[in-house]
Amino acid sequence: MAIRQDTIVAIRKDDDRESPKVLRIANVNDNKYTMCTYPVDPDQDIDLKNHKWGHYFICGYKGYHEYARSKGISTSVPVGLDVLVDGTVPTGSGLSSSAAFVCSSTIAIMAAFGMNFPKKELAELTCECERHIGTQSGGMDQAISVMAKPGFAELIDFNPIRATDVQLPGGGSFVIAHSLAESQKAVTAATNYNNRVVECQLAAIVLGIKLGMKPEEAIAGVRTLSDVEGLCVSFAGSQGSSDPVLAVKEVLKEEPYTAEEIESIIEDNLTSILGHSPSSLDVLKAAKHFKLFQRACHVYSEAKRVYAFKDTVSSKLSEEDMLKKLGDLMNESHHSCSVLYECSCPELEELVNKCRHNGALGARLTGAGWGGCAVALVRENIVPQFILNLKEQFYQSRIDRGVINKNDLGLYIFASKPSSGAAIFRF
């Protein structure tokens, strides 16, 4: 679901024929985010070794032009842009601040050039845009940023992308709380975020081969675990089950794989099969081993929980039983993220535990992990006391140490209902 916090991008074309054509990107919070200036060149490379906040706008700039060209839209005349950014989505919080920035930038550029693309196409486009920053984003954050509706969560499916409205039960509210550990997804991608993407791809290829695919077939056709889910379900069916995790447990070993072990199975070298992606090669350089079993178990079990969540809110359970079941699913999800996917951190573990201790029906990390926020499902009637307890038990010691300012607490913990996605305002 989308939350009420947002990122705003104001944009205008610089039509002054005398001034040099540049992209000027300023931020209302100019003490933290100094102005960035870039050339008017949609083919420019983003310097990933020199991370700047303005790079996220350039992701949208490059992506828009690539997409426009693919649609036969002329982009040959250079146009300068003046851009001003503001927002209330905390950075590095796991609340899709980067996706919000990339999506709002892309849509602002589209509007500035008088274009109007369908929401489904925008969701796919913005996912591709963010990959210019070096993170192998899956697209969920961008899809909900673009396609969200007020009052509904959305079940996002891909290939093709589509969103199904999910009506959440009354009587419960989601409280978002920041662990104050900043998740620097782009900076730590090779050892964290992109590492997991590569491990999942390798797990999918190895599963495909173990379940009957020829190595060259698996290498050419398998990119994600969803590509071999059918094979896993078929294997499970022969054992009287429909759970793809059964196949994972049967054919993958729990111990980490070395690169040499994987290469022996796939009959090729990893550099060759991942060489199309510089960010994947960075993962190979940094990785000592690959936990294929754990990552595949997490992905398949998490997908099962997503559909269980949707089925629960569509069921005839009482409100109380429904909320309890949803909370249980959130707790199971966090355990899987923490133990199998290993994307939690000590601050998140402390925060999630305090959420549950203070009455949350369920709590889990949200976003990419390795910091950022936890989301807790809380009965509506205890939300104010719940927030007060967390302020005292988690945030007060951080305030005392000067980590955050007491006056800024509202940015770090708040309740939210499902809100709307991206919009364009013209003045």
Short mmCIF file of C-alpha atoms in Angstrom, two decimals:
data_model
loop_
_atom_site.label_atom_id
_atom_site.label_comp_id
_atom_site.label_asym_id
_atom_site.label_seq_id
_atom_site.Cartn_x
_atom_site.Cartn_y
_atom_site.Cartn_z
CA MET A 1 0.00 0.00 0.00
CA ALA A 2 1.04 3.62 -0.44
CA ILE A 3 1.43 5.80 2.65
CA ARG A 4 0.49 9.47 3.04
CA GLN A 5 4.11 10.69 2.97
CA ASP A 6 5.18 11.85 -0.46
CA THR A 7 7.88 13.31 -2.68
CA ILE A 8 7.09 16.42 -4.73
CA VAL A 9 8.99 17.45 -7.86
CA ALA A 10 8.33 20.89 -9.34
CA ILE A 11 9.67 21.30 -12.87
CA ARG A 12 9.80 23.83 -15.67
CA LYS A 13 11.49 23.96 -19.02
CA ASP A 14 14.19 26.60 -19.43
CA ASP A 15 13.20 28.31 -22.67
CA ASP A 16 15.81 31.08 -22.43
CA ARG A 17 17.68 30.74 -25.70
CA GLU A 18 20.62 32.73 -24.37
CA SER A 19 21.34 30.64 -21.27
CA PRO A 20 23.33 27.39 -21.45
CA LYS A 21 21.18 24.27 -21.49
CA VAL A 22 21.60 22.37 -18.23
CA LEU A 23 19.59 20.37 -15.71
CA ARG A 24 19.47 22.25 -12.39
CA ILE A 25 18.16 20.13 -9.51
CA ALA A 26 17.61 21.92 -6.21
CA ASN A 27 16.06 20.79 -2.93
CA VAL A 28 13.98 22.74 -0.42
CA ASN A 29 16.27 21.23 2.24
CA ASP A 30 19.37 22.77 0.68
CA ASN A 31 21.44 22.39 3.85
CA LYS A 32 21.40 18.62 3.39
CA TYR A 33 20.94 18.39 -0.38
CA THR A 34 23.00 20.91 -2.30
CA MET A 35 22.07 21.84 -5.86
CA CYS A 36 23.16 19.36 -8.53
CA THR A 37 23.83 20.38 -12.12
CA TYR A 38 23.99 17.96 -15.03
CA PRO A 39 24.36 18.32 -18.79
CA VAL A 40 21.33 18.12 -21.06
CA ASP A 41 22.31 14.67 -22.30
CA PRO A 42 19.99 11.68 -21.87
CA ASP A 43 22.86 9.35 -22.79
CA GLN A 44 25.15 10.57 -19.99
CA ASP A 45 26.62 7.97 -17.65
CA ILE A 46 25.80 8.14 -13.96
CA ASP A 47 28.94 8.14 -11.83
CA LEU A 48 28.08 5.32 -9.43
CA LYS A 49 31.35 5.75 -7.53
CA ASN A 50 30.42 9.33 -6.67
CA HIS A 51 26.96 8.98 -5.17
CA LYS A 52 24.82 12.15 -5.32
CA TRP A 53 21.16 12.64 -4.49
CA GLY A 54 20.56 14.21 -7.91
CA HIS A 55 21.50 10.93 -9.60
CA TYR A 56 17.97 9.67 -8.89
CA PHE A 57 16.50 12.45 -11.02
CA ILE A 58 18.92 11.53 -13.80
CA CYS A 59 17.61 7.94 -13.59
CA GLY A 60 14.18 9.29 -14.50
CA TYR A 61 15.65 11.62 -17.12
CA LYS A 62 17.52 8.83 -18.88
CA GLY A 63 14.61 6.40 -18.56
CA TYR A 64 12.07 8.85 -19.98
CA HIS A 65 14.18 9.53 -23.06
CA GLU A 66 14.89 5.83 -23.64
CA TYR A 67 11.18 5.07 -23.46
CA ALA A 68 10.19 8.03 -25.63
CA ARG A 69 12.63 6.94 -28.32
CA SER A 70 11.22 3.41 -28.22
CA LYS A 71 7.79 4.94 -28.91
CA GLY A 72 9.09 6.99 -31.83
CA ILE A 73 8.81 10.29 -29.94
CA SER A 74 11.42 12.86 -30.97
CA THR A 75 13.83 13.89 -28.21
CA SER A 76 16.54 15.43 -30.37
CA VAL A 77 16.18 19.10 -29.32
CA PRO A 78 18.07 19.74 -26.05
CA VAL A 79 15.92 21.37 -23.38
CA GLY A 80 17.15 22.72 -20.05
CA LEU A 81 15.14 21.94 -16.93
CA ASP A 82 14.82 23.73 -13.59
CA VAL A 83 13.79 21.30 -10.85
CA LEU A 84 12.88 21.77 -7.18
CA VAL A 85 12.38 18.75 -4.91
CA ASP A 86 10.65 18.46 -1.54
CA GLY A 87 9.18 15.58 0.40
CA THR A 88 8.31 13.85 3.64
CA VAL A 89 9.49 10.31 2.88
CA PRO A 90 12.53 9.70 5.14
CA THR A 91 15.59 8.67 3.12
CA GLY A 92 17.07 5.23 3.75
CA SER A 93 13.92 4.29 5.64
CA GLY A 94 12.70 1.31 3.63
CA LEU A 95 9.66 3.39 2.64
CA SER A 96 10.66 3.58 -1.03
CA SER A 97 12.16 7.07 -0.88
CA SER A 98 14.33 6.30 -3.91
CA ALA A 99 11.36 4.88 -5.84
CA ALA A 100 9.24 7.89 -4.86
CA PHE A 101 11.96 10.23 -6.15
CA VAL A 102 12.55 8.31 -9.37
CA CYS A 103 8.82 7.93 -10.07
CA SER A 104 7.99 11.58 -9.35
CA SER A 105 10.98 12.71 -11.44
CA THR A 106 10.02 10.55 -14.40
CA ILE A 107 6.38 11.65 -14.27
CA ALA A 108 7.39 15.31 -13.89
CA ILE A 109 9.65 15.05 -16.95
CA MET A 110 6.85 13.35 -18.88
CA ALA A 111 4.46 16.17 -17.95
CA ALA A 112 7.01 18.88 -18.77
CA PHE A 113 7.34 17.49 -22.29
CA GLY A 114 3.57 17.22 -22.73
CA MET A 115 3.45 13.43 -22.79
CA ASN A 116 0.98 11.11 -21.03
CA PHE A 117 1.81 7.41 -20.64
CA PRO A 118 -0.60 4.83 -19.13
CA LYS A 119 0.00 3.93 -15.48
CA LYS A 120 0.99 0.32 -16.25
CA GLU A 121 3.62 1.53 -18.70
CA LEU A 122 4.84 4.12 -16.19
CA ALA A 123 5.23 1.45 -13.52
CA GLU A 124 7.37 -0.69 -15.83
CA LEU A 125 9.32 2.35 -17.07
CA THR A 126 10.18 3.66 -13.60
CA CYS A 127 11.39 0.23 -12.51
CA GLU A 128 13.84 0.26 -15.39
CA CYS A 129 14.80 3.85 -14.55
CA GLU A 130 16.00 3.06 -11.03
CA ARG A 131 18.33 0.36 -12.33
CA HIS A 132 20.49 3.15 -13.74
CA ILE A 133 21.58 3.85 -10.14
CA GLY A 134 23.05 0.34 -9.87
CA THR A 135 20.35 -1.46 -7.85
CA GLN A 136 18.58 -4.38 -9.47
CA SER A 137 15.12 -3.26 -8.40
CA GLY A 138 12.29 -5.73 -8.76
CA GLY A 139 9.59 -3.14 -9.48
CA MET A 140 7.26 -3.50 -6.49
CA ASP A 141 8.08 -0.06 -5.04
CA GLN A 142 7.63 1.70 -8.36
CA ALA A 143 4.40 -0.15 -9.14
CA ILE A 144 2.69 0.86 -5.90
CA SER A 145 4.05 4.42 -6.16
CA VAL A 146 2.28 4.78 -9.51
CA MET A 147 -0.77 2.50 -9.17
CA ALA A 148 -1.89 2.92 -5.54
CA LYS A 149 -5.50 3.89 -4.73
CA PRO A 150 -6.71 5.54 -1.52
CA GLY A 151 -8.31 3.06 0.86
CA PHE A 152 -6.80 -0.04 -0.73
CA ALA A 153 -3.68 -2.11 -0.56
CA GLU A 154 -2.68 -3.58 -3.92
CA LEU A 155 -1.66 -7.09 -4.90
CA ILE A 156 0.99 -6.50 -7.58
CA ASP A 157 1.60 -9.15 -10.23
CA PHE A 158 4.17 -8.97 -12.99
CA ASN A 159 4.58 -10.22 -16.57
CA PRO A 160 2.35 -8.41 -17.37
CA ILE A 161 2.19 -5.90 -14.55
CA ARG A 162 -1.22 -5.57 -12.92
CA ALA A 163 -2.71 -4.47 -9.61
CA THR A 164 -5.63 -6.02 -7.73
CA ASP A 165 -7.40 -3.97 -5.06
CA VAL A 166 -7.24 -5.47 -1.56
CA GLN A 167 -9.66 -4.01 0.99
CA LEU A 168 -8.07 -4.07 4.45
CA PRO A 169 -10.24 -4.78 7.52
CA GLY A 170 -11.45 -2.01 9.78
CA GLY A 171 -10.38 -2.03 13.40
CA GLY A 172 -6.69 -2.15 12.57
CA SER A 173 -4.12 0.44 11.58
CA PHE A 174 -0.56 0.28 10.34
CA VAL A 175 2.06 2.12 12.37
CA ILE A 176 5.36 2.83 10.62
CA ALA A 177 8.41 3.26 12.85
CA HIS A 178 11.96 4.08 11.75
CA SER A 179 14.78 2.02 13.26
CA LEU A 180 17.10 5.03 12.68
CA ALA A 181 19.55 2.72 10.91
CA GLU A 182 19.74 4.22 7.44
CA SER A 183 19.48 1.72 4.63
CA GLN A 184 21.88 2.84 1.89
CA LYS A 185 20.62 0.48 -0.79
CA ALA A 186 22.66 1.84 -3.67
CA VAL A 187 25.89 2.22 -1.69
CA THR A 188 25.89 -1.32 -0.20
CA ALA A 189 24.29 -3.04 -3.19
CA ALA A 190 27.15 -5.45 -3.97
CA THR A 191 27.08 -7.06 -0.52
CA ASN A 192 23.41 -6.65 0.35
CA TYR A 193 20.59 -5.87 -2.07
CA ASN A 194 22.14 -6.93 -5.37
CA ASN A 195 23.82 -9.88 -3.66
CA ARG A 196 20.40 -11.31 -2.86
CA VAL A 197 19.22 -10.72 -6.42
CA VAL A 198 22.19 -12.70 -7.76
CA GLU A 199 21.74 -15.47 -5.18
CA CYS A 200 18.09 -15.83 -6.19
CA GLN A 201 18.97 -15.97 -9.89
CA LEU A 202 21.61 -18.62 -9.25
CA ALA A 203 19.21 -20.58 -7.04
CA ALA A 204 16.66 -20.52 -9.86
CA ILE A 205 19.18 -21.74 -12.45
CA VAL A 206 20.45 -24.54 -10.19
CA LEU A 207 16.88 -25.59 -9.33
CA GLY A 208 15.99 -25.67 -13.02
CA ILE A 209 18.94 -27.94 -13.81
CA LYS A 210 18.35 -30.20 -10.81
CA LEU A 211 14.71 -30.57 -11.85
CA GLY A 212 15.45 -31.58 -15.43
CA MET A 213 16.43 -28.57 -17.52
CA LYS A 214 19.58 -28.70 -19.62
CA PRO A 215 22.26 -26.31 -18.29
CA GLU A 216 22.31 -24.19 -21.43
CA GLU A 217 18.50 -24.00 -21.37
CA ALA A 218 18.44 -22.87 -17.76
CA ILE A 219 21.18 -20.29 -18.27
CA ALA A 220 19.42 -18.83 -21.32
CA GLY A 221 15.86 -18.82 -20.00
CA VAL A 222 15.87 -18.55 -16.21
CA ARG A 223 16.18 -15.17 -14.53
CA THR A 224 14.03 -15.40 -11.41
CA LEU A 225 12.64 -18.06 -9.09
CA SER A 226 9.21 -17.55 -10.63
CA ASP A 227 10.65 -18.96 -13.88
CA VAL A 228 11.12 -22.38 -12.23
CA GLU A 229 8.20 -22.30 -9.80
CA GLY A 230 6.18 -24.55 -12.11
CA LEU A 231 8.94 -27.17 -12.05
CA CYS A 232 9.10 -26.95 -8.25
CA VAL A 233 5.32 -27.32 -7.91
CA SER A 234 5.36 -30.29 -10.29
CA PHE A 235 8.05 -31.95 -8.19
CA ALA A 236 6.10 -31.23 -5.02
CA GLY A 237 3.00 -32.70 -6.67
CA SER A 238 4.80 -36.01 -7.08
CA GLN A 239 5.24 -35.95 -3.29
CA GLY A 240 1.59 -35.14 -2.60
CA SER A 241 2.15 -31.40 -2.06
CA SER A 242 1.81 -28.14 -3.98
CA ASP A 243 4.48 -26.23 -2.03
CA PRO A 244 7.55 -25.28 -4.14
CA VAL A 245 9.61 -25.10 -0.93
CA LEU A 246 9.47 -28.91 -0.84
CA ALA A 247 11.49 -29.04 -4.06
CA VAL A 248 14.01 -26.55 -2.63
CA LYS A 249 14.48 -28.71 0.46
CA GLU A 250 14.94 -31.83 -1.63
CA VAL A 251 17.38 -30.66 -4.29
CA LEU A 252 19.37 -27.78 -2.75
CA LYS A 253 21.75 -28.20 0.16
CA GLU A 254 21.46 -25.97 3.21
CA GLU A 255 25.18 -25.23 3.34
CA PRO A 256 26.38 -22.24 1.28
CA TYR A 257 27.59 -22.99 -2.25
CA THR A 258 30.98 -21.86 -3.46
CA ALA A 259 31.31 -20.34 -6.92
CA GLU A 260 33.14 -23.49 -8.01
CA GLU A 261 30.29 -25.73 -6.88
CA ILE A 262 27.74 -23.70 -8.81
CA GLU A 263 29.93 -23.64 -11.92
CA SER A 264 30.21 -27.42 -11.75
CA ILE A 265 26.41 -27.72 -11.78
CA ILE A 266 25.73 -25.17 -14.51
CA GLU A 267 28.72 -26.25 -16.61
CA ASP A 268 29.75 -22.64 -17.19
CA ASN A 269 31.55 -19.89 -15.31
CA LEU A 270 29.63 -17.30 -13.32
CA THR A 271 31.41 -14.38 -14.92
CA SER A 272 30.12 -15.52 -18.29
CA ILE A 273 26.47 -15.92 -17.32
CA LEU A 274 26.32 -12.72 -15.23
CA GLY A 275 28.64 -10.64 -17.39
CA HIS A 276 25.78 -8.70 -18.99
CA SER A 277 25.28 -6.87 -15.70
CA PRO A 278 28.11 -4.78 -14.19
CA SER A 279 26.30 -4.73 -10.84
CA SER A 280 26.16 -8.54 -10.83
CA LEU A 281 29.89 -8.69 -11.52
CA ASP A 282 30.40 -6.43 -8.50
CA VAL A 283 28.52 -9.02 -6.45
CA LEU A 284 30.77 -11.81 -7.72
CA LYS A 285 33.86 -9.86 -6.72
CA ALA A 286 32.55 -9.32 -3.18
CA ALA A 287 30.89 -12.68 -2.48
CA LYS A 288 32.67 -15.57 -0.76
CA HIS A 289 29.73 -17.97 -1.00
CA PHE A 290 26.06 -18.12 -2.02
CA LYS A 291 23.15 -19.21 0.20
CA LEU A 292 20.87 -20.59 -2.50
CA PHE A 293 18.73 -22.80 -0.23
CA GLN A 294 17.86 -20.02 2.23
CA ARG A 295 17.07 -17.40 -0.42
CA ALA A 296 14.82 -19.72 -2.43
CA CYS A 297 12.97 -20.85 0.70
CA HIS A 298 12.34 -17.23 1.64
CA VAL A 299 11.10 -16.15 -1.78
CA TYR A 300 8.67 -19.03 -2.22
CA SER A 301 7.35 -18.91 1.35
CA GLU A 302 6.97 -15.11 1.18
CA ALA A 303 4.98 -15.36 -2.04
CA LYS A 304 2.71 -17.90 -0.34
CA ARG A 305 2.19 -15.49 2.57
CA VAL A 306 1.21 -12.67 0.18
CA TYR A 307 -1.64 -14.74 -1.23
CA ALA A 308 -2.57 -15.97 2.25
CA PHE A 309 -2.85 -12.30 3.29
CA LYS A 310 -5.19 -11.57 0.35
CA ASP A 311 -7.27 -14.69 1.04
CA THR A 312 -7.57 -13.74 4.71
CA VAL A 313 -8.97 -10.26 4.04
CA SER A 314 -11.42 -11.82 1.58
CA SER A 315 -12.55 -14.49 4.06
CA LYS A 316 -15.57 -14.57 6.36
CA LEU A 317 -13.48 -14.54 9.53
CA SER A 318 -14.52 -12.18 12.28
CA GLU A 319 -12.65 -8.87 12.36
CA GLU A 320 -10.68 -9.94 15.43
CA ASP A 321 -9.70 -13.33 13.95
CA MET A 322 -8.81 -11.68 10.65
CA LEU A 323 -6.52 -9.14 12.30
CA LYS A 324 -4.85 -11.88 14.34
CA LYS A 325 -4.22 -13.99 11.23
CA LEU A 326 -2.79 -11.00 9.35
CA GLY A 327 -0.51 -10.25 12.30
CA ASP A 328 0.71 -13.86 12.37
CA LEU A 329 1.57 -13.63 8.66
CA MET A 330 3.55 -10.44 9.26
CA ASN A 331 5.48 -12.08 12.11
CA GLU A 332 6.27 -15.10 9.94
CA SER A 333 7.42 -12.76 7.17
CA HIS A 334 9.80 -10.92 9.46
CA HIS A 335 11.28 -14.18 10.74
CA SER A 336 11.90 -15.28 7.16
CA CYS A 337 13.44 -11.91 6.22
CA SER A 338 15.68 -12.05 9.28
CA VAL A 339 16.75 -15.71 9.24
CA LEU A 340 16.49 -16.88 5.62
CA TYR A 341 17.00 -13.69 3.60
CA GLU A 342 19.21 -12.06 6.25
CA CYS A 343 18.19 -8.49 5.46
CA SER A 344 17.47 -7.29 8.99
CA CYS A 345 19.81 -5.54 11.44
CA PRO A 346 20.08 -5.19 15.25
CA GLU A 347 18.11 -1.94 15.35
CA LEU A 348 15.24 -3.45 13.37
CA GLU A 349 15.20 -6.54 15.57
CA GLU A 350 14.96 -4.37 18.69
CA LEU A 351 12.21 -2.23 17.18
CA VAL A 352 10.13 -5.19 15.96
CA ASN A 353 10.37 -6.85 19.38
CA LYS A 354 9.26 -3.66 21.14
CA CYS A 355 6.32 -3.35 18.73
CA ARG A 356 5.13 -6.84 19.62
CA HIS A 357 5.75 -6.30 23.34
CA ASN A 358 3.51 -3.23 23.22
CA GLY A 359 0.54 -4.93 21.64
CA ALA A 360 1.19 -5.10 17.89
CA LEU A 361 -0.64 -8.04 16.36
CA GLY A 362 2.25 -8.36 13.93
CA ALA A 363 5.40 -6.45 13.00
CA ARG A 364 8.03 -6.81 10.32
CA LEU A 365 10.72 -4.87 8.53
CA THR A 366 9.63 -3.16 5.36
CA GLY A 367 11.46 -2.16 2.20
CA ALA A 368 14.86 -3.45 1.19
CA GLY A 369 15.98 -4.11 4.78
CA TRP A 370 19.40 -3.61 6.41
CA GLY A 371 17.88 -0.66 8.24
CA GLY A 372 14.93 1.57 7.63
CA CYS A 373 11.45 1.05 8.99
CA ALA A 374 9.30 -1.58 10.62
CA VAL A 375 5.56 -1.70 10.02
CA ALA A 376 3.25 -2.89 12.79
CA LEU A 377 -0.40 -3.93 12.62
CA VAL A 378 -2.08 -2.40 15.66
CA ARG A 379 -5.67 -2.36 16.86
CA GLU A 380 -7.12 1.05 16.07
CA ASN A 381 -8.13 1.79 19.65
CA ILE A 382 -4.60 1.47 21.06
CA VAL A 383 -2.67 3.34 18.35
CA PRO A 384 -2.04 6.55 20.38
CA GLN A 385 -0.79 4.62 23.43
CA PHE A 386 1.25 2.29 21.20
CA ILE A 387 3.04 5.24 19.59
CA LEU A 388 3.61 6.86 22.99
CA ASN A 389 5.13 3.63 24.35
CA LEU A 390 7.53 3.33 21.41
CA LYS A 391 8.57 6.95 21.82
CA GLU A 392 9.47 6.24 25.43
CA GLN A 393 10.99 2.76 25.02
CA PHE A 394 12.81 3.07 21.69
CA TYR A 395 13.23 6.71 20.69
CA GLN A 396 13.87 8.50 23.99
CA SER A 397 17.35 7.02 24.44
CA ARG A 398 18.20 8.09 20.87
CA ILE A 399 16.95 11.59 21.62
CA ASP A 400 19.08 11.67 24.78
CA ARG A 401 22.16 10.67 22.73
CA GLY A 402 21.46 13.34 20.12
CA VAL A 403 20.72 10.87 17.32
CA ILE A 404 17.44 12.64 16.53
CA ASN A 405 15.67 15.79 17.61
CA LYS A 406 12.55 15.36 19.74
CA ASN A 407 10.70 17.85 17.55
CA ASP A 408 11.24 15.56 14.53
CA LEU A 409 9.65 12.46 16.09
CA GLY A 410 6.62 12.76 13.83
CA LEU A 411 8.87 11.97 10.87
CA TYR A 412 10.02 8.70 12.45
CA ILE A 413 6.84 7.15 13.82
CA PHE A 414 3.31 7.61 12.54
CA ALA A 415 0.11 5.73 11.72
CA SER A 416 -1.03 5.46 8.12
CA LYS A 417 -3.96 4.27 6.08
CA PRO A 418 -3.65 3.26 2.40
CA SER A 419 -3.18 6.42 0.33
CA SER A 420 -3.12 7.41 -3.33
CA GLY A 421 -0.31 7.01 -5.81
CA ALA A 422 1.40 9.54 -8.08
CA ALA A 423 -0.46 12.56 -9.45
CA ILE A 424 0.28 15.59 -11.64
CA PHE A 425 -0.65 19.17 -10.69
CA ARG A 426 -0.37 21.88 -13.31
CA PHE A 427 -0.06 25.59 -12.53
#
